[in-house]
Amino acid sequence: SLGWHETHEAAWGMANHRHVGKCQLALPYVESAACSSLSEEELLARERRVPFFFSGAATGFDTAEDCPNVARHALDVRRAILTAGTQLDGATTRGVLHNMRACNGSALDPSENACEQALKQLTGAEMAGARFCAIAAGDTPSTGRLYDSIACLCVPVILVDDLQLPFPRTRPLPPSSYGVRYPEADFLADPLGAARRILEGAAGPPGARNWRGLQRLLLPARRALAYRHAHSDVATLVLREAWAGCLQERRSTARPVSQVAKC
């Protein structure tokens, strides 16, 4: 059987996120519809006045907050992002309820789905107007926010040590196609200083440390990982990954569920 998309080492949180199959496939999330409908030319031409963007919850997760992995990797980092954002000129950082719970029983619209779509549309529009987008863990290390920011060509600042990039066996894209990775411990030690170093170009691949250069490095990932694109490569990449990591496996690489700690 095929396992869940999380690795058993990184999949802290709810039981249904553990790796229990013969093998696993690490896949991208479906990207933001708000940005996938825009052309590369439109996104690259945007002036992007907002230097740093984040919208997310810092409490109320589905996994209990006393779970050490969630507390250390998700809540602490998210709170640091929100705090640093208040001190960065022009930044947009906003705390919201987890899993769009603001739409539960929404008075704004009788349809909860319409409320959620409106929030997603707003977030996509804000990402499309920002230079850098902070990526933090939630109940698990993987997050759709990474793929939304790539679709919007907002350079991801990945603040998740355990986040696994898609297709880890075949590696069709270089790490630079996913933005900038910054160690959690370094960010937590000085959130404001770390954010400023990223914005000033002191972090990132050599030769592409200005945000425009980093933005252009996202283009291969945007083209290859876009489910909504007419010429999407996702299906081909999935089959290649399945062949390399699953169909040629003769024994299970998963640990027993009893050996995988919930937190």
PDB file of N, CA, C and O in Angstrom, residues 133-208:
ATOM      1  N   CYS A 133       7.200  35.474   1.627  1.00  0.00           N
ATOM      2  CA  CYS A 133       6.100  34.901   2.405  1.00  0.00           C
ATOM      3  C   CYS A 133       6.670  33.890   3.402  1.00  0.00           C
ATOM      4  O   CYS A 133       7.357  32.942   3.001  1.00  0.00           O
ATOM      5  N   ALA A 134       6.381  34.101   4.677  1.00  0.00           N
ATOM      6  CA  ALA A 134       6.871  33.195   5.714  1.00  0.00           C
ATOM      7  C   ALA A 134       6.094  31.881   5.670  1.00  0.00           C
ATOM      8  O   ALA A 134       4.864  31.870   5.560  1.00  0.00           O
ATOM      9  N   ILE A 135       6.820  30.768   5.801  1.00  0.00           N
ATOM     10  CA  ILE A 135       6.232  29.423   5.794  1.00  0.00           C
ATOM     11  C   ILE A 135       6.510  28.777   7.147  1.00  0.00           C
ATOM     12  O   ILE A 135       7.666  28.546   7.505  1.00  0.00           O
ATOM     13  N   ALA A 136       5.445  28.506   7.904  1.00  0.00           N
ATOM     14  CA  ALA A 136       5.580  27.903   9.232  1.00  0.00           C
ATOM     15  C   ALA A 136       4.783  26.611   9.289  1.00  0.00           C
ATOM     16  O   ALA A 136       3.811  26.426   8.557  1.00  0.00           O
ATOM     17  N   ALA A 137       5.183  25.721  10.178  1.00  0.00           N
ATOM     18  CA  ALA A 137       4.479  24.459  10.363  1.00  0.00           C
ATOM     19  C   ALA A 137       3.136  24.691  11.042  1.00  0.00           C
ATOM     20  O   ALA A 137       2.898  25.741  11.651  1.00  0.00           O
ATOM     21  N   GLY A 138       2.260  23.710  10.933  1.00  0.00           N
ATOM     22  CA  GLY A 138       0.983  23.730  11.638  1.00  0.00           C
ATOM     23  C   GLY A 138       0.865  22.488  12.492  1.00  0.00           C
ATOM     24  O   GLY A 138       1.765  22.183  13.268  1.00  0.00           O
ATOM     25  N   ASP A 139      -0.219  21.733  12.327  1.00  0.00           N
ATOM     26  CA  ASP A 139      -0.347  20.466  13.042  1.00  0.00           C
ATOM     27  C   ASP A 139       0.708  19.466  12.583  1.00  0.00           C
ATOM     28  O   ASP A 139       1.066  18.542  13.307  1.00  0.00           O
ATOM     29  N   THR A 140       1.185  19.636  11.359  1.00  0.00           N
ATOM     30  CA  THR A 140       2.241  18.793  10.802  1.00  0.00           C
ATOM     31  C   THR A 140       3.256  19.686  10.093  1.00  0.00           C
ATOM     32  O   THR A 140       2.976  20.850   9.811  1.00  0.00           O
ATOM     33  N   PRO A 141       4.431  19.172   9.766  1.00  0.00           N
ATOM     34  CA  PRO A 141       5.444  20.008   9.121  1.00  0.00           C
ATOM     35  C   PRO A 141       5.067  20.474   7.724  1.00  0.00           C
ATOM     36  O   PRO A 141       5.433  21.580   7.324  1.00  0.00           O
ATOM     37  N   SER A 142       4.378  19.648   6.948  1.00  0.00           N
ATOM     38  CA  SER A 142       4.038  20.054   5.588  1.00  0.00           C
ATOM     39  C   SER A 142       2.911  21.084   5.618  1.00  0.00           C
ATOM     40  O   SER A 142       2.081  21.095   6.519  1.00  0.00           O
ATOM     41  N   THR A 143       2.888  21.936   4.618  1.00  0.00           N
ATOM     42  CA  THR A 143       1.888  23.003   4.594  1.00  0.00           C
ATOM     43  C   THR A 143       1.609  23.444   3.170  1.00  0.00           C
ATOM     44  O   THR A 143       2.541  23.600   2.351  1.00  0.00           O
ATOM     45  N   GLY A 144       0.342  23.657   2.869  1.00  0.00           N
ATOM     46  CA  GLY A 144      -0.031  24.147   1.550  1.00  0.00           C
ATOM     47  C   GLY A 144       0.420  25.567   1.296  1.00  0.00           C
ATOM     48  O   GLY A 144       0.480  26.010   0.145  1.00  0.00           O
ATOM     49  N   ARG A 145       0.754  26.286   2.372  1.00  0.00           N
ATOM     50  CA  ARG A 145       1.198  27.676   2.228  1.00  0.00           C
ATOM     51  C   ARG A 145       2.432  27.768   1.329  1.00  0.00           C
ATOM     52  O   ARG A 145       2.614  28.751   0.604  1.00  0.00           O
ATOM     53  N   LEU A 146       3.299  26.759   1.374  1.00  0.00           N
ATOM     54  CA  LEU A 146       4.492  26.767   0.528  1.00  0.00           C
ATOM     55  C   LEU A 146       4.115  26.822  -0.944  1.00  0.00           C
ATOM     56  O   LEU A 146       4.661  27.616  -1.718  1.00  0.00           O
ATOM     57  N   TYR A 147       3.155  26.003  -1.344  1.00  0.00           N
ATOM     58  CA  TYR A 147       2.774  25.913  -2.755  1.00  0.00           C
ATOM     59  C   TYR A 147       1.920  27.099  -3.180  1.00  0.00           C
ATOM     60  O   TYR A 147       1.974  27.506  -4.351  1.00  0.00           O
ATOM     61  N   ASP A 148       1.185  27.666  -2.253  1.00  0.00           N
ATOM     62  CA  ASP A 148       0.449  28.893  -2.554  1.00  0.00           C
ATOM     63  C   ASP A 148       1.418  30.027  -2.855  1.00  0.00           C
ATOM     64  O   ASP A 148       1.226  30.800  -3.798  1.00  0.00           O
ATOM     65  N   SER A 149       2.461  30.152  -2.040  1.00  0.00           N
ATOM     66  CA  SER A 149       3.413  31.245  -2.241  1.00  0.00           C
ATOM     67  C   SER A 149       4.192  31.074  -3.544  1.00  0.00           C
ATOM     68  O   SER A 149       4.473  32.052  -4.244  1.00  0.00           O
ATOM     69  N   ILE A 150       4.515  29.821  -3.896  1.00  0.00           N
ATOM     70  CA  ILE A 150       5.194  29.574  -5.173  1.00  0.00           C
ATOM     71  C   ILE A 150       4.270  29.962  -6.333  1.00  0.00           C
ATOM     72  O   ILE A 150       4.701  30.606  -7.297  1.00  0.00           O
ATOM     73  N   ALA A 151       3.007  29.574  -6.237  1.00  0.00           N
ATOM     74  CA  ALA A 151       2.052  29.922  -7.296  1.00  0.00           C
ATOM     75  C   ALA A 151       1.923  31.428  -7.455  1.00  0.00           C
ATOM     76  O   ALA A 151       1.717  31.937  -8.565  1.00  0.00           O
ATOM     77  N   CYS A 152       2.056  32.157  -6.344  1.00  0.00           N
ATOM     78  CA  CYS A 152       1.944  33.618  -6.361  1.00  0.00           C
ATOM     79  C   CYS A 152       3.276  34.304  -6.625  1.00  0.00           C
ATOM     80  O   CYS A 152       3.342  35.543  -6.671  1.00  0.00           O
ATOM     81  N   LEU A 153       4.353  33.515  -6.787  1.00  0.00           N
ATOM     82  CA  LEU A 153       5.716  34.029  -6.960  1.00  0.00           C
ATOM     83  C   LEU A 153       6.118  34.968  -5.838  1.00  0.00           C
ATOM     84  O   LEU A 153       6.804  35.978  -6.047  1.00  0.00           O
ATOM     85  N   CYS A 154       5.663  34.642  -4.636  1.00  0.00           N
ATOM     86  CA  CYS A 154       6.131  35.301  -3.418  1.00  0.00           C
ATOM     87  C   CYS A 154       7.195  34.377  -2.838  1.00  0.00           C
ATOM     88  O   CYS A 154       6.910  33.212  -2.535  1.00  0.00           O
ATOM     89  N   VAL A 155       8.422  34.847  -2.695  1.00  0.00           N
ATOM     90  CA  VAL A 155       9.533  33.982  -2.312  1.00  0.00           C
ATOM     91  C   VAL A 155       9.274  33.358  -0.937  1.00  0.00           C
ATOM     92  O   VAL A 155       9.168  34.074   0.062  1.00  0.00           O
ATOM     93  N   PRO A 156       9.158  32.016  -0.856  1.00  0.00           N
ATOM     94  CA  PRO A 156       8.919  31.385   0.443  1.00  0.00           C
ATOM     95  C   PRO A 156      10.145  31.494   1.360  1.00  0.00           C
ATOM     96  O   PRO A 156      11.273  31.293   0.919  1.00  0.00           O
ATOM     97  N   VAL A 157       9.894  31.832   2.612  1.00  0.00           N
ATOM     98  CA  VAL A 157      10.926  31.777   3.652  1.00  0.00           C
ATOM     99  C   VAL A 157      10.527  30.602   4.540  1.00  0.00           C
ATOM    100  O   VAL A 157       9.637  30.709   5.379  1.00  0.00           O
ATOM    101  N   ILE A 158      11.149  29.461   4.327  1.00  0.00           N
ATOM    102  CA  ILE A 158      10.758  28.221   4.995  1.00  0.00           C
ATOM    103  C   ILE A 158      11.382  28.164   6.381  1.00  0.00           C
ATOM    104  O   ILE A 158      12.600  28.053   6.530  1.00  0.00           O
ATOM    105  N   LEU A 159      10.524  28.230   7.395  1.00  0.00           N
ATOM    106  CA  LEU A 159      10.968  28.213   8.789  1.00  0.00           C
ATOM    107  C   LEU A 159      10.504  26.916   9.448  1.00  0.00           C
ATOM    108  O   LEU A 159       9.989  26.916  10.559  1.00  0.00           O
ATOM    109  N   VAL A 160      10.681  25.805   8.744  1.00  0.00           N
ATOM    110  CA  VAL A 160      10.245  24.482   9.203  1.00  0.00           C
ATOM    111  C   VAL A 160      11.389  23.507   8.957  1.00  0.00           C
ATOM    112  O   VAL A 160      11.613  23.076   7.824  1.00  0.00           O
ATOM    113  N   ASP A 161      12.102  23.145   9.998  1.00  0.00           N
ATOM    114  CA  ASP A 161      13.246  22.243   9.828  1.00  0.00           C
ATOM    115  C   ASP A 161      12.829  20.888   9.276  1.00  0.00           C
ATOM    116  O   ASP A 161      13.567  20.272   8.505  1.00  0.00           O
ATOM    117  N   ASP A 162      11.651  20.395   9.679  1.00  0.00           N
ATOM    118  CA  ASP A 162      11.217  19.049   9.296  1.00  0.00           C
ATOM    119  C   ASP A 162      10.456  18.995   7.982  1.00  0.00           C
ATOM    120  O   ASP A 162      10.041  17.910   7.557  1.00  0.00           O
ATOM    121  N   LEU A 163      10.257  20.117   7.337  1.00  0.00           N
ATOM    122  CA  LEU A 163       9.472  20.109   6.109  1.00  0.00           C
ATOM    123  C   LEU A 163      10.201  19.339   5.015  1.00  0.00           C
ATOM    124  O   LEU A 163      11.371  19.602   4.720  1.00  0.00           O
ATOM    125  N   GLN A 164       9.506  18.371   4.434  1.00  0.00           N
ATOM    126  CA  GLN A 164      10.063  17.574   3.353  1.00  0.00           C
ATOM    127  C   GLN A 164       9.557  18.096   2.024  1.00  0.00           C
ATOM    128  O   GLN A 164       8.353  18.254   1.821  1.00  0.00           O
ATOM    129  N   LEU A 165      10.470  18.364   1.109  1.00  0.00           N
ATOM    130  CA  LEU A 165      10.088  18.829  -0.218  1.00  0.00           C
ATOM    131  C   LEU A 165       9.489  17.665  -1.007  1.00  0.00           C
ATOM    132  O   LEU A 165       9.765  16.501  -0.715  1.00  0.00           O
ATOM    133  N   PRO A 166       8.658  17.951  -1.992  1.00  0.00           N
ATOM    134  CA  PRO A 166       8.004  16.867  -2.737  1.00  0.00           C
ATOM    135  C   PRO A 166       8.987  16.067  -3.591  1.00  0.00           C
ATOM    136  O   PRO A 166      10.038  16.571  -3.973  1.00  0.00           O
ATOM    137  N   PHE A 167       8.619  14.837  -3.848  1.00  0.00           N
ATOM    138  CA  PHE A 167       9.381  13.935  -4.694  1.00  0.00           C
ATOM    139  C   PHE A 167      10.845  13.800  -4.232  1.00  0.00           C
ATOM    140  O   PHE A 167      11.780  14.087  -4.984  1.00  0.00           O
ATOM    141  N   PRO A 168      11.064  13.376  -2.977  1.00  0.00           N
ATOM    142  CA  PRO A 168      12.426  13.348  -2.434  1.00  0.00           C
ATOM    143  C   PRO A 168      13.354  12.320  -3.078  1.00  0.00           C
ATOM    144  O   PRO A 168      14.575  12.482  -3.008  1.00  0.00           O
ATOM    145  N   ARG A 169      12.808  11.277  -3.718  1.00  0.00           N
ATOM    146  CA  ARG A 169      13.678  10.280  -4.345  1.00  0.00           C
ATOM    147  C   ARG A 169      14.150  10.724  -5.726  1.00  0.00           C
ATOM    148  O   ARG A 169      15.325  10.611  -6.050  1.00  0.00           O
ATOM    149  N   THR A 170      13.248  11.223  -6.533  1.00  0.00           N
ATOM    150  CA  THR A 170      13.624  11.613  -7.897  1.00  0.00           C
ATOM    151  C   THR A 170      14.144  13.047  -7.981  1.00  0.00           C
ATOM    152  O   THR A 170      14.855  13.391  -8.919  1.00  0.00           O
ATOM    153  N   ARG A 171      13.764  13.887  -7.056  1.00  0.00           N
ATOM    154  CA  ARG A 171      14.259  15.274  -6.976  1.00  0.00           C
ATOM    155  C   ARG A 171      14.263  15.979  -8.332  1.00  0.00           C
ATOM    156  O   ARG A 171      15.327  16.349  -8.850  1.00  0.00           O
ATOM    157  N   PRO A 172      13.105  16.214  -8.907  1.00  0.00           N
ATOM    158  CA  PRO A 172      13.062  16.839 -10.237  1.00  0.00           C
ATOM    159  C   PRO A 172      13.424  18.325 -10.228  1.00  0.00           C
ATOM    160  O   PRO A 172      13.688  18.886 -11.294  1.00  0.00           O
ATOM    161  N   LEU A 173      13.417  18.945  -9.062  1.00  0.00           N
ATOM    162  CA  LEU A 173      13.692  20.378  -8.967  1.00  0.00           C
ATOM    163  C   LEU A 173      14.777  20.632  -7.921  1.00  0.00           C
ATOM    164  O   LEU A 173      14.829  19.947  -6.894  1.00  0.00           O
ATOM    165  N   PRO A 174      15.631  21.626  -8.144  1.00  0.00           N
ATOM    166  CA  PRO A 174      16.647  21.960  -7.140  1.00  0.00           C
ATOM    167  C   PRO A 174      16.014  22.640  -5.927  1.00  0.00           C
ATOM    168  O   PRO A 174      14.941  23.259  -6.053  1.00  0.00           O
ATOM    169  N   PRO A 175      16.637  22.551  -4.760  1.00  0.00           N
ATOM    170  CA  PRO A 175      16.087  23.194  -3.560  1.00  0.00           C
ATOM    171  C   PRO A 175      15.836  24.689  -3.729  1.00  0.00           C
ATOM    172  O   PRO A 175      14.911  25.236  -3.126  1.00  0.00           O
ATOM    173  N   SER A 176      16.627  25.353  -4.561  1.00  0.00           N
ATOM    174  CA  SER A 176      16.459  26.796  -4.759  1.00  0.00           C
ATOM    175  C   SER A 176      15.125  27.144  -5.411  1.00  0.00           C
ATOM    176  O   SER A 176      14.691  28.295  -5.360  1.00  0.00           O
ATOM    177  N   SER A 177      14.450  26.143  -6.016  1.00  0.00           N
ATOM    178  CA  SER A 177      13.151  26.395  -6.641  1.00  0.00           C
ATOM    179  C   SER A 177      12.040  26.558  -5.618  1.00  0.00           C
ATOM    180  O   SER A 177      10.910  26.885  -5.980  1.00  0.00           O
ATOM    181  N   TYR A 178      12.357  26.305  -4.342  1.00  0.00           N
ATOM    182  CA  TYR A 178      11.347  26.378  -3.288  1.00  0.00           C
ATOM    183  C   TYR A 178      11.549  27.570  -2.353  1.00  0.00           C
ATOM    184  O   TYR A 178      10.882  27.665  -1.331  1.00  0.00           O
ATOM    185  N   GLY A 179      12.479  28.463  -2.682  1.00  0.00           N
ATOM    186  CA  GLY A 179      12.677  29.643  -1.853  1.00  0.00           C
ATOM    187  C   GLY A 179      13.877  29.523  -0.940  1.00  0.00           C
ATOM    188  O   GLY A 179      14.853  28.825  -1.237  1.00  0.00           O
ATOM    189  N   VAL A 180      13.788  30.201   0.202  1.00  0.00           N
ATOM    190  CA  VAL A 180      14.893  30.283   1.173  1.00  0.00           C
ATOM    191  C   VAL A 180      14.556  29.460   2.410  1.00  0.00           C
ATOM    192  O   VAL A 180      13.465  29.598   2.963  1.00  0.00           O
ATOM    193  N   ARG A 181      15.472  28.603   2.824  1.00  0.00           N
ATOM    194  CA  ARG A 181      15.288  27.868   4.077  1.00  0.00           C
ATOM    195  C   ARG A 181      16.111  28.552   5.163  1.00  0.00           C
ATOM    196  O   ARG A 181      17.266  28.894   4.952  1.00  0.00           O
ATOM    197  N   TYR A 182      15.497  28.732   6.323  1.00  0.00           N
ATOM    198  CA  TYR A 182      16.161  29.399   7.443  1.00  0.00           C
ATOM    199  C   TYR A 182      15.937  28.533   8.685  1.00  0.00           C
ATOM    200  O   TYR A 182      14.794  28.206   9.009  1.00  0.00           O
ATOM    201  N   PRO A 183      17.004  28.147   9.393  1.00  0.00           N
ATOM    202  CA  PRO A 183      16.848  27.263  10.555  1.00  0.00           C
ATOM    203  C   PRO A 183      15.940  27.866  11.624  1.00  0.00           C
ATOM    204  O   PRO A 183      16.039  29.056  11.940  1.00  0.00           O
ATOM    205  N   GLU A 184      15.072  27.045  12.172  1.00  0.00           N
ATOM    206  CA  GLU A 184      14.138  27.509  13.200  1.00  0.00           C
ATOM    207  C   GLU A 184      14.873  28.143  14.379  1.00  0.00           C
ATOM    208  O   GLU A 184      14.494  29.216  14.855  1.00  0.00           O
ATOM    209  N   ALA A 185      15.916  27.482  14.865  1.00  0.00           N
ATOM    210  CA  ALA A 185      16.623  27.972  16.051  1.00  0.00           C
ATOM    211  C   ALA A 185      17.223  29.351  15.801  1.00  0.00           C
ATOM    212  O   ALA A 185      17.178  30.229  16.675  1.00  0.00           O
ATOM    213  N   ASP A 186      17.785  29.557  14.624  1.00  0.00           N
ATOM    214  CA  ASP A 186      18.373  30.855  14.291  1.00  0.00           C
ATOM    215  C   ASP A 186      17.297  31.935  14.207  1.00  0.00           C
ATOM    216  O   ASP A 186      17.507  33.077  14.635  1.00  0.00           O
ATOM    217  N   PHE A 187      16.151  31.580  13.655  1.00  0.00           N
ATOM    218  CA  PHE A 187      15.064  32.552  13.555  1.00  0.00           C
ATOM    219  C   PHE A 187      14.522  32.894  14.940  1.00  0.00           C
ATOM    220  O   PHE A 187      14.305  34.074  15.251  1.00  0.00           O
ATOM    221  N   LEU A 188      14.315  31.879  15.782  1.00  0.00           N
ATOM    222  CA  LEU A 188      13.761  32.121  17.111  1.00  0.00           C
ATOM    223  C   LEU A 188      14.717  32.912  17.992  1.00  0.00           C
ATOM    224  O   LEU A 188      14.296  33.646  18.879  1.00  0.00           O
ATOM    225  N   ALA A 189      16.019  32.772  17.745  1.00  0.00           N
ATOM    226  CA  ALA A 189      17.006  33.504  18.544  1.00  0.00           C
ATOM    227  C   ALA A 189      16.933  35.008  18.295  1.00  0.00           C
ATOM    228  O   ALA A 189      17.189  35.812  19.197  1.00  0.00           O
ATOM    229  N   ASP A 190      16.547  35.390  17.089  1.00  0.00           N
ATOM    230  CA  ASP A 190      16.467  36.816  16.748  1.00  0.00           C
ATOM    231  C   ASP A 190      15.511  36.990  15.574  1.00  0.00           C
ATOM    232  O   ASP A 190      15.934  37.198  14.436  1.00  0.00           O
ATOM    233  N   PRO A 191      14.193  36.888  15.815  1.00  0.00           N
ATOM    234  CA  PRO A 191      13.228  36.928  14.711  1.00  0.00           C
ATOM    235  C   PRO A 191      13.318  38.185  13.850  1.00  0.00           C
ATOM    236  O   PRO A 191      13.313  38.102  12.618  1.00  0.00           O
ATOM    237  N   LEU A 192      13.393  39.339  14.487  1.00  0.00           N
ATOM    238  CA  LEU A 192      13.442  40.586  13.729  1.00  0.00           C
ATOM    239  C   LEU A 192      14.731  40.678  12.923  1.00  0.00           C
ATOM    240  O   LEU A 192      14.721  41.037  11.748  1.00  0.00           O
ATOM    241  N   GLY A 193      15.857  40.352  13.550  1.00  0.00           N
ATOM    242  CA  GLY A 193      17.133  40.387  12.839  1.00  0.00           C
ATOM    243  C   GLY A 193      17.174  39.407  11.683  1.00  0.00           C
ATOM    244  O   GLY A 193      17.683  39.720  10.601  1.00  0.00           O
ATOM    245  N   ALA A 194      16.613  38.211  11.901  1.00  0.00           N
ATOM    246  CA  ALA A 194      16.586  37.205  10.837  1.00  0.00           C
ATOM    247  C   ALA A 194      15.740  37.696   9.667  1.00  0.00           C
ATOM    248  O   ALA A 194      16.141  37.574   8.503  1.00  0.00           O
ATOM    249  N   ALA A 195      14.585  38.249   9.960  1.00  0.00           N
ATOM    250  CA  ALA A 195      13.716  38.760   8.894  1.00  0.00           C
ATOM    251  C   ALA A 195      14.416  39.861   8.111  1.00  0.00           C
ATOM    252  O   ALA A 195      14.339  39.908   6.873  1.00  0.00           O
ATOM    253  N   ARG A 196      15.096  40.737   8.816  1.00  0.00           N
ATOM    254  CA  ARG A 196      15.805  41.824   8.130  1.00  0.00           C
ATOM    255  C   ARG A 196      16.952  41.293   7.270  1.00  0.00           C
ATOM    256  O   ARG A 196      17.190  41.795   6.165  1.00  0.00           O
ATOM    257  N   ARG A 197      17.658  40.277   7.760  1.00  0.00           N
ATOM    258  CA  ARG A 197      18.754  39.705   6.967  1.00  0.00           C
ATOM    259  C   ARG A 197      18.212  39.084   5.674  1.00  0.00           C
ATOM    260  O   ARG A 197      18.834  39.191   4.611  1.00  0.00           O
ATOM    261  N   ILE A 198      17.071  38.438   5.773  1.00  0.00           N
ATOM    262  CA  ILE A 198      16.455  37.838   4.584  1.00  0.00           C
ATOM    263  C   ILE A 198      16.044  38.930   3.598  1.00  0.00           C
ATOM    264  O   ILE A 198      16.329  38.856   2.402  1.00  0.00           O
ATOM    265  N   LEU A 199      15.390  39.970   4.099  1.00  0.00           N
ATOM    266  CA  LEU A 199      14.927  41.050   3.230  1.00  0.00           C
ATOM    267  C   LEU A 199      16.081  41.811   2.599  1.00  0.00           C
ATOM    268  O   LEU A 199      15.968  42.316   1.475  1.00  0.00           O
ATOM    269  N   GLU A 200      17.184  41.893   3.310  1.00  0.00           N
ATOM    270  CA  GLU A 200      18.344  42.644   2.807  1.00  0.00           C
ATOM    271  C   GLU A 200      19.238  41.809   1.908  1.00  0.00           C
ATOM    272  O   GLU A 200      20.244  42.293   1.397  1.00  0.00           O
ATOM    273  N   GLY A 201      18.903  40.524   1.729  1.00  0.00           N
ATOM    274  CA  GLY A 201      19.664  39.683   0.813  1.00  0.00           C
ATOM    275  C   GLY A 201      20.816  38.937   1.438  1.00  0.00           C
ATOM    276  O   GLY A 201      21.676  38.414   0.721  1.00  0.00           O
ATOM    277  N   ALA A 202      20.861  38.833   2.766  1.00  0.00           N
ATOM    278  CA  ALA A 202      21.953  38.112   3.420  1.00  0.00           C
ATOM    279  C   ALA A 202      21.679  36.618   3.517  1.00  0.00           C
ATOM    280  O   ALA A 202      22.488  35.873   4.040  1.00  0.00           O
ATOM    281  N   ALA A 203      20.524  36.165   3.017  1.00  0.00           N
ATOM    282  CA  ALA A 203      20.196  34.739   3.001  1.00  0.00           C
ATOM    283  C   ALA A 203      19.720  34.366   1.615  1.00  0.00           C
ATOM    284  O   ALA A 203      19.142  35.178   0.894  1.00  0.00           O
ATOM    285  N   GLY A 204      19.998  33.134   1.232  1.00  0.00           N
ATOM    286  CA  GLY A 204      19.572  32.670  -0.080  1.00  0.00           C
ATOM    287  C   GLY A 204      20.730  32.127  -0.880  1.00  0.00           C
ATOM    288  O   GLY A 204      21.895  32.257  -0.484  1.00  0.00           O
ATOM    289  N   PRO A 205      20.465  31.509  -2.026  1.00  0.00           N
ATOM    290  CA  PRO A 205      21.527  30.929  -2.853  1.00  0.00           C
ATOM    291  C   PRO A 205      22.483  32.001  -3.362  1.00  0.00           C
ATOM    292  O   PRO A 205      22.056  33.104  -3.706  1.00  0.00           O
ATOM    293  N   PRO A 206      23.785  31.722  -3.399  1.00  0.00           N
ATOM    294  CA  PRO A 206      24.748  32.690  -3.942  1.00  0.00           C
ATOM    295  C   PRO A 206      24.371  33.085  -5.369  1.00  0.00           C
ATOM    296  O   PRO A 206      23.955  32.261  -6.172  1.00  0.00           O
ATOM    297  N   GLY A 207      24.488  34.354  -5.652  1.00  0.00           N
ATOM    298  CA  GLY A 207      24.185  34.835  -6.991  1.00  0.00           C
ATOM    299  C   GLY A 207      22.733  35.197  -7.212  1.00  0.00           C
ATOM    300  O   GLY A 207      22.383  35.710  -8.265  1.00  0.00           O
ATOM    301  N   ALA A 208      21.887  34.905  -6.223  1.00  0.00           N
ATOM    302  CA  ALA A 208      20.459  35.235  -6.386  1.00  0.00           C
ATOM    303  C   ALA A 208      19.878  35.663  -5.057  1.00  0.00           C
ATOM    304  O   ALA A 208      18.833  35.190  -4.640  1.00  0.00           O
TER     305      ALA A 208
END
